[in-house]
Amino acid sequence: MGMSALYGDSDRAESVATIHAALDTGVTLLDTGDFYGMGHNEMLIGEALRASSRREQALLSVKFGALRDANGGWAGYDGRPAAVKNFLAYSLQRLGTDHIDVYRIARIDPEVPVEETIGAIAEAVEAGHVRHIGLSEVGADTIRRAAAVAPISDLQIEYSLISRSIEDEILPACRELGIGVTAYGVLSRGLISGHWSRDRKLAANDFRGMSPRFSGDNLDRNLDLVDALRKVAEGKGATVAQTAIAWVLAQGEDIVPLVGARRRDRLTEALGALDFTLDAADLAAIEEAVPAGAAAGTRYPEAQMAHLDSEK
């Protein structure tokens, strides 16, 4: 997402080079949304894949359904079966592929039963345009309703040291049904990367300027947590980011962390998390540094939180 929108300006050449570097180091999952930059991100990935010799190893995960306008505004979500088919056709064209590996609606459309949306994706699976059905930011009840219609492979949801609400009901439901988890926001949009500072100036087009966790006293409290985590990381000879990613990796083999690196140096740092194994003592130290529920502020502004079925 950050290569196309919401995190300030980006460098197209560096973005393509970072995707190539990821594939060269063995990364297999590329995650996007058709609304990231109103199609820009899908076209960027399509461009990168056309110039890569490793196209066949790339698994494409696509979110759809968010409605945008010409000014970059948001106008809700559309999960109608006809809309599913329309969104899919455009994504296949922009990505330059004949199938998408995991397809999912980004947020549940409150006007359309989830069964109808999942049914439409299931038809795309039967037609060969989609390989697997995913979900995004939904609660346990919706997971069960969706799984009753067709096999669900994966739930994409925010999960990090400071976003752990899925542990109560959502993660157990996924494990009960054999559904994997793609964890996004493992560094909480850079907040717990170890690179954020209290005086950092954000561009006008950076979404984090409106995020409660990056604002005022909330930011001070959250960066205090990062300072505590830094002490644990230093004891392991790791960076803060590597420690935060390693923590997510340690939560189960059914959880895949999404790395939001926009540059090759950040990608290299993130992949370094694979070099560290956290034992029980390490996990206890991390838990003490960043206890569950310790973060200040919600992960989205109030209006966007209202769209999260996972938070209801």
Short mmCIF file of C-alpha atoms in Angstrom, two decimals:
data_model
loop_
_atom_site.label_atom_id
_atom_site.label_comp_id
_atom_site.label_asym_id
_atom_site.label_seq_id
_atom_site.Cartn_x
_atom_site.Cartn_y
_atom_site.Cartn_z
CA MET A 1 0.00 0.00 0.00
CA GLY A 2 2.68 2.43 1.00
CA MET A 3 4.27 2.18 -2.45
CA SER A 4 1.17 3.82 -3.91
CA ALA A 5 -0.77 5.77 -1.29
CA LEU A 6 -1.38 6.99 2.26
CA TYR A 7 2.25 7.09 3.49
CA GLY A 8 3.38 10.20 1.63
CA ASP A 9 5.29 10.27 -1.63
CA SER A 10 7.04 7.15 -2.88
CA ASP A 11 9.72 6.29 -5.43
CA ARG A 12 8.42 4.07 -8.25
CA ALA A 13 11.84 2.78 -9.29
CA GLU A 14 12.75 1.92 -5.69
CA SER A 15 9.38 0.26 -5.22
CA VAL A 16 9.93 -2.03 -8.22
CA ALA A 17 13.49 -2.74 -7.07
CA THR A 18 12.18 -3.64 -3.60
CA ILE A 19 9.63 -6.09 -5.03
CA HIS A 20 12.39 -7.68 -7.12
CA ALA A 21 14.67 -7.90 -4.09
CA ALA A 22 11.90 -9.54 -2.07
CA LEU A 23 11.33 -12.19 -4.72
CA ASP A 24 15.08 -12.77 -5.07
CA THR A 25 15.39 -13.46 -1.33
CA GLY A 26 12.57 -16.00 -1.34
CA VAL A 27 9.50 -13.93 -0.46
CA THR A 28 6.46 -15.48 -2.14
CA LEU A 29 3.47 -13.38 -1.05
CA LEU A 30 2.63 -10.01 -2.61
CA ASP A 31 -0.39 -8.37 -0.99
CA THR A 32 -2.33 -5.47 -2.49
CA GLY A 33 -5.74 -3.87 -2.79
CA ASP A 34 -7.39 -2.67 -5.98
CA PHE A 35 -8.09 0.63 -4.20
CA TYR A 36 -4.45 1.32 -3.22
CA GLY A 37 -3.88 4.44 -5.26
CA MET A 38 -7.03 3.61 -7.26
CA GLY A 39 -5.37 0.83 -9.23
CA HIS A 40 -1.85 2.27 -9.09
CA ASN A 41 -0.54 -0.49 -6.82
CA GLU A 42 -1.83 -3.33 -8.95
CA MET A 43 -0.26 -1.77 -12.04
CA LEU A 44 3.00 -1.29 -10.13
CA ILE A 45 3.05 -4.96 -9.12
CA GLY A 46 2.17 -6.00 -12.67
CA GLU A 47 5.09 -3.95 -13.96
CA ALA A 48 7.47 -5.46 -11.42
CA LEU A 49 6.36 -9.00 -12.22
CA ARG A 50 6.74 -8.54 -15.98
CA ALA A 51 10.38 -7.57 -15.38
CA SER A 52 11.10 -10.43 -12.96
CA SER A 53 12.34 -13.90 -13.75
CA ARG A 54 10.60 -15.13 -10.57
CA ARG A 55 7.00 -14.36 -11.59
CA GLU A 56 5.87 -17.93 -11.01
CA GLN A 57 6.85 -17.93 -7.32
CA ALA A 58 4.73 -14.85 -6.56
CA LEU A 59 1.39 -15.50 -4.89
CA LEU A 60 -0.97 -12.55 -5.34
CA SER A 61 -3.37 -11.61 -2.56
CA VAL A 62 -5.89 -8.92 -3.51
CA LYS A 63 -8.46 -7.01 -1.47
CA PHE A 64 -11.42 -5.42 -3.21
CA GLY A 65 -14.64 -3.61 -2.43
CA ALA A 66 -13.54 -0.18 -1.21
CA LEU A 67 -15.16 2.65 -3.17
CA ARG A 68 -13.05 5.71 -3.98
CA ASP A 69 -13.57 9.03 -5.74
CA ALA A 70 -11.37 11.15 -8.01
CA ASN A 71 -10.14 13.19 -5.05
CA GLY A 72 -8.98 10.12 -3.15
CA GLY A 73 -11.98 10.06 -0.85
CA TRP A 74 -13.74 6.98 0.50
CA ALA A 75 -17.37 6.13 -0.22
CA GLY A 76 -18.02 2.83 1.54
CA TYR A 77 -17.80 -0.79 0.37
CA ASP A 78 -19.56 -2.85 -2.28
CA GLY A 79 -19.87 -6.60 -1.79
CA ARG A 80 -22.65 -7.32 -4.28
CA PRO A 81 -21.98 -10.39 -6.48
CA ALA A 82 -22.06 -8.28 -9.66
CA ALA A 83 -19.54 -5.89 -8.12
CA VAL A 84 -17.27 -8.79 -7.13
CA LYS A 85 -17.12 -9.90 -10.77
CA ASN A 86 -16.45 -6.34 -11.93
CA PHE A 87 -13.67 -5.68 -9.40
CA LEU A 88 -12.04 -9.01 -10.27
CA ALA A 89 -12.02 -8.33 -14.01
CA TYR A 90 -10.23 -5.02 -13.54
CA SER A 91 -7.68 -6.51 -11.11
CA LEU A 92 -6.77 -9.33 -13.50
CA GLN A 93 -6.17 -6.76 -16.24
CA ARG A 94 -4.06 -4.40 -14.11
CA LEU A 95 -1.97 -7.21 -12.65
CA GLY A 96 -1.48 -8.84 -16.05
CA THR A 97 -2.51 -12.30 -14.84
CA ASP A 98 -5.23 -14.86 -15.49
CA HIS A 99 -5.81 -15.66 -11.81
CA ILE A 100 -5.48 -14.25 -8.30
CA ASP A 101 -4.25 -16.58 -5.58
CA VAL A 102 -6.24 -15.15 -2.64
CA TYR A 103 -9.19 -12.82 -3.17
CA ARG A 104 -11.06 -11.09 -0.35
CA ILE A 105 -13.34 -8.14 0.33
CA ALA A 106 -11.43 -5.51 2.31
CA ARG A 107 -14.32 -4.71 4.66
CA ILE A 108 -17.71 -6.33 4.89
CA ASP A 109 -20.47 -4.48 3.04
CA PRO A 110 -23.16 -3.94 5.71
CA GLU A 111 -25.86 -3.95 3.01
CA VAL A 112 -24.92 -7.35 1.57
CA PRO A 113 -24.90 -10.64 3.51
CA VAL A 114 -21.38 -12.04 3.64
CA GLU A 115 -22.76 -15.31 2.25
CA GLU A 116 -23.58 -13.57 -1.05
CA THR A 117 -20.13 -12.01 -1.37
CA ILE A 118 -18.36 -15.29 -0.58
CA GLY A 119 -20.62 -17.14 -2.98
CA ALA A 120 -19.57 -14.82 -5.79
CA ILE A 121 -15.89 -15.42 -5.04
CA ALA A 122 -16.57 -19.16 -4.94
CA GLU A 123 -17.97 -18.89 -8.48
CA ALA A 124 -14.71 -17.20 -9.53
CA VAL A 125 -12.81 -20.11 -7.99
CA GLU A 126 -14.88 -22.56 -10.04
CA ALA A 127 -14.13 -20.50 -13.17
CA GLY A 128 -10.38 -20.58 -12.46
CA HIS A 129 -9.96 -16.83 -11.96
CA VAL A 130 -9.33 -17.17 -8.20
CA ARG A 131 -7.46 -19.95 -6.39
CA HIS A 132 -8.43 -19.34 -2.75
CA ILE A 133 -10.98 -17.32 -0.79
CA GLY A 134 -9.86 -14.98 1.96
CA LEU A 135 -11.43 -12.65 4.50
CA SER A 136 -10.30 -9.33 5.92
CA GLU A 137 -10.97 -7.66 9.27
CA VAL A 138 -13.98 -9.77 10.27
CA GLY A 139 -15.10 -11.17 13.59
CA ALA A 140 -15.54 -14.78 14.66
CA ASP A 141 -19.24 -14.96 13.79
CA THR A 142 -18.63 -13.68 10.26
CA ILE A 143 -15.75 -16.11 9.83
CA ARG A 144 -18.07 -19.01 10.66
CA ARG A 145 -20.83 -17.74 8.36
CA ALA A 146 -18.38 -17.36 5.49
CA ALA A 147 -16.82 -20.78 6.08
CA ALA A 148 -20.28 -22.38 5.90
CA VAL A 149 -20.55 -21.20 2.27
CA ALA A 150 -17.13 -22.17 0.90
CA PRO A 151 -13.65 -23.10 2.15
CA ILE A 152 -11.83 -20.07 3.57
CA SER A 153 -8.04 -20.21 3.34
CA ASP A 154 -6.95 -17.08 5.13
CA LEU A 155 -7.97 -14.13 7.26
CA GLN A 156 -6.04 -10.91 6.82
CA ILE A 157 -6.16 -8.78 9.95
CA GLU A 158 -3.98 -6.40 11.92
CA TYR A 159 -1.90 -8.23 14.50
CA SER A 160 1.15 -6.94 16.30
CA LEU A 161 2.57 -6.43 19.75
CA ILE A 162 0.26 -3.44 20.19
CA SER A 163 -2.78 -4.83 18.31
CA ARG A 164 -3.71 -8.13 19.95
CA SER A 165 -7.50 -8.16 20.11
CA ILE A 166 -7.68 -11.15 17.72
CA GLU A 167 -6.32 -13.40 20.47
CA ASP A 168 -9.64 -13.50 22.36
CA GLU A 169 -12.10 -14.91 19.81
CA ILE A 170 -10.92 -14.40 16.22
CA LEU A 171 -7.69 -16.39 16.29
CA PRO A 172 -9.32 -19.34 18.13
CA ALA A 173 -12.11 -19.39 15.52
CA CYS A 174 -9.57 -19.45 12.69
CA ARG A 175 -7.68 -22.32 14.30
CA GLU A 176 -10.89 -24.22 14.95
CA LEU A 177 -11.72 -23.98 11.22
CA GLY A 178 -8.19 -24.45 9.86
CA ILE A 179 -7.95 -20.89 8.52
CA GLY A 180 -4.53 -19.23 8.30
CA VAL A 181 -3.85 -15.63 9.33
CA THR A 182 -2.04 -12.98 7.32
CA ALA A 183 -0.96 -10.40 9.88
CA TYR A 184 -0.63 -6.86 8.59
CA GLY A 185 0.55 -3.88 10.59
CA VAL A 186 3.20 -5.96 12.36
CA LEU A 187 5.17 -2.74 12.88
CA SER A 188 1.99 -0.70 13.35
CA ARG A 189 2.72 1.43 10.27
CA GLY A 190 6.23 2.18 11.45
CA LEU A 191 5.25 3.18 14.97
CA ILE A 192 7.02 0.23 16.60
CA SER A 193 9.77 -0.08 13.99
CA GLY A 194 12.35 1.68 16.14
CA HIS A 195 12.73 4.36 13.46
CA TRP A 196 9.90 6.69 14.52
CA SER A 197 10.61 9.84 16.50
CA ARG A 198 8.41 12.23 18.43
CA ASP A 199 9.35 15.19 16.23
CA ARG A 200 8.89 13.49 12.85
CA LYS A 201 7.06 15.69 10.36
CA LEU A 202 4.50 14.01 8.15
CA ALA A 203 3.47 14.98 4.64
CA ALA A 204 -0.07 16.21 4.12
CA ASN A 205 -0.89 13.01 2.22
CA ASP A 206 0.32 10.70 4.99
CA PHE A 207 -2.60 8.91 6.68
CA ARG A 208 -0.64 8.56 9.92
CA GLY A 209 -1.15 12.26 10.58
CA MET A 210 -4.79 11.40 11.38
CA SER A 211 -4.09 8.16 13.24
CA PRO A 212 -4.85 8.29 16.98
CA ARG A 213 -1.78 6.25 17.87
CA PHE A 214 0.51 8.80 16.24
CA SER A 215 -1.05 11.83 17.93
CA GLY A 216 -0.20 13.86 21.03
CA ASP A 217 0.07 12.04 24.34
CA ASN A 218 -0.77 8.75 22.62
CA LEU A 219 2.41 8.98 20.57
CA ASP A 220 4.51 9.69 23.67
CA ARG A 221 3.04 6.68 25.47
CA ASN A 222 3.52 4.38 22.50
CA LEU A 223 7.11 5.44 21.92
CA ASP A 224 7.79 4.73 25.61
CA LEU A 225 6.73 1.15 24.83
CA VAL A 226 9.14 1.12 21.90
CA ASP A 227 11.96 2.27 24.17
CA ALA A 228 11.21 -0.64 26.51
CA LEU A 229 11.16 -3.05 23.57
CA ARG A 230 14.48 -1.64 22.35
CA LYS A 231 16.18 -2.84 25.54
CA VAL A 232 14.98 -6.38 24.88
CA ALA A 233 16.06 -6.16 21.24
CA GLU A 234 19.54 -4.98 22.14
CA GLY A 235 19.92 -7.96 24.43
CA LYS A 236 19.25 -10.23 21.44
CA GLY A 237 21.52 -8.29 19.09
CA ALA A 238 18.44 -7.44 17.01
CA THR A 239 16.74 -4.25 15.94
CA VAL A 240 13.38 -3.20 17.33
CA ALA A 241 11.69 -4.00 14.03
CA GLN A 242 13.24 -7.46 13.86
CA THR A 243 12.12 -8.20 17.40
CA ALA A 244 8.54 -7.07 16.72
CA ILE A 245 8.36 -9.20 13.55
CA ALA A 246 9.97 -12.19 15.29
CA TRP A 247 7.30 -11.94 18.00
CA VAL A 248 4.54 -12.29 15.40
CA LEU A 249 6.38 -15.21 13.80
CA ALA A 250 6.57 -16.89 17.21
CA GLN A 251 2.79 -16.85 17.66
CA GLY A 252 2.23 -19.82 15.35
CA GLU A 253 3.13 -21.38 12.02
CA ASP A 254 -0.37 -20.50 10.80
CA ILE A 255 0.43 -16.78 11.01
CA VAL A 256 2.27 -15.04 8.17
CA PRO A 257 3.55 -11.49 8.85
CA LEU A 258 3.15 -8.95 6.06
CA VAL A 259 6.18 -6.69 5.73
CA GLY A 260 5.31 -3.21 4.49
CA ALA A 261 8.81 -2.20 3.41
CA ARG A 262 8.93 0.44 0.68
CA ARG A 263 12.72 0.38 0.34
CA ARG A 264 15.34 -2.32 -0.03
CA ASP A 265 17.17 -1.40 3.18
CA ARG A 266 13.97 -1.74 5.21
CA LEU A 267 13.23 -5.04 3.48
CA THR A 268 16.67 -6.36 4.41
CA GLU A 269 16.16 -5.34 8.02
CA ALA A 270 12.73 -6.97 8.19
CA LEU A 271 13.92 -10.26 6.71
CA GLY A 272 16.64 -10.31 9.36
CA ALA A 273 13.89 -11.28 11.82
CA LEU A 274 14.19 -14.79 10.40
CA ASP A 275 17.65 -15.04 11.96
CA PHE A 276 16.31 -14.77 15.51
CA THR A 277 14.47 -17.38 17.54
CA LEU A 278 12.64 -16.16 20.60
CA ASP A 279 12.64 -18.56 23.55
CA ALA A 280 10.27 -18.50 26.52
CA ALA A 281 12.46 -16.03 28.40
CA ASP A 282 12.60 -13.69 25.41
CA LEU A 283 8.81 -13.81 24.98
CA ALA A 284 8.32 -13.09 28.67
CA ALA A 285 10.67 -10.11 28.47
CA ILE A 286 8.81 -8.77 25.45
CA GLU A 287 5.47 -9.24 27.22
CA GLU A 288 6.79 -7.28 30.19
CA ALA A 289 8.06 -4.49 27.93
CA VAL A 290 4.87 -4.28 25.86
CA PRO A 291 1.94 -5.81 27.77
CA ALA A 292 -1.24 -6.70 25.90
CA GLY A 293 -3.52 -3.67 25.74
CA ALA A 294 -0.76 -1.22 26.60
CA ALA A 295 -1.00 0.85 23.40
CA ALA A 296 -2.60 4.27 23.58
CA GLY A 297 -5.20 5.16 20.97
CA THR A 298 -7.22 3.11 18.50
CA ARG A 299 -5.59 1.75 15.37
CA TYR A 300 -7.81 3.80 13.04
CA PRO A 301 -9.75 7.05 13.43
CA GLU A 302 -13.27 6.58 14.81
CA ALA A 303 -15.01 6.74 11.42
CA GLN A 304 -12.84 3.93 10.04
CA MET A 305 -13.13 1.83 13.19
CA ALA A 306 -16.87 1.72 12.53
CA HIS A 307 -16.20 -0.29 9.34
CA LEU A 308 -14.32 -3.04 11.19
CA ASP A 309 -16.48 -6.11 11.71
CA SER A 310 -13.52 -7.46 13.70
CA GLU A 311 -13.98 -4.80 16.38
CA LYS A 312 -17.72 -5.30 16.96
#
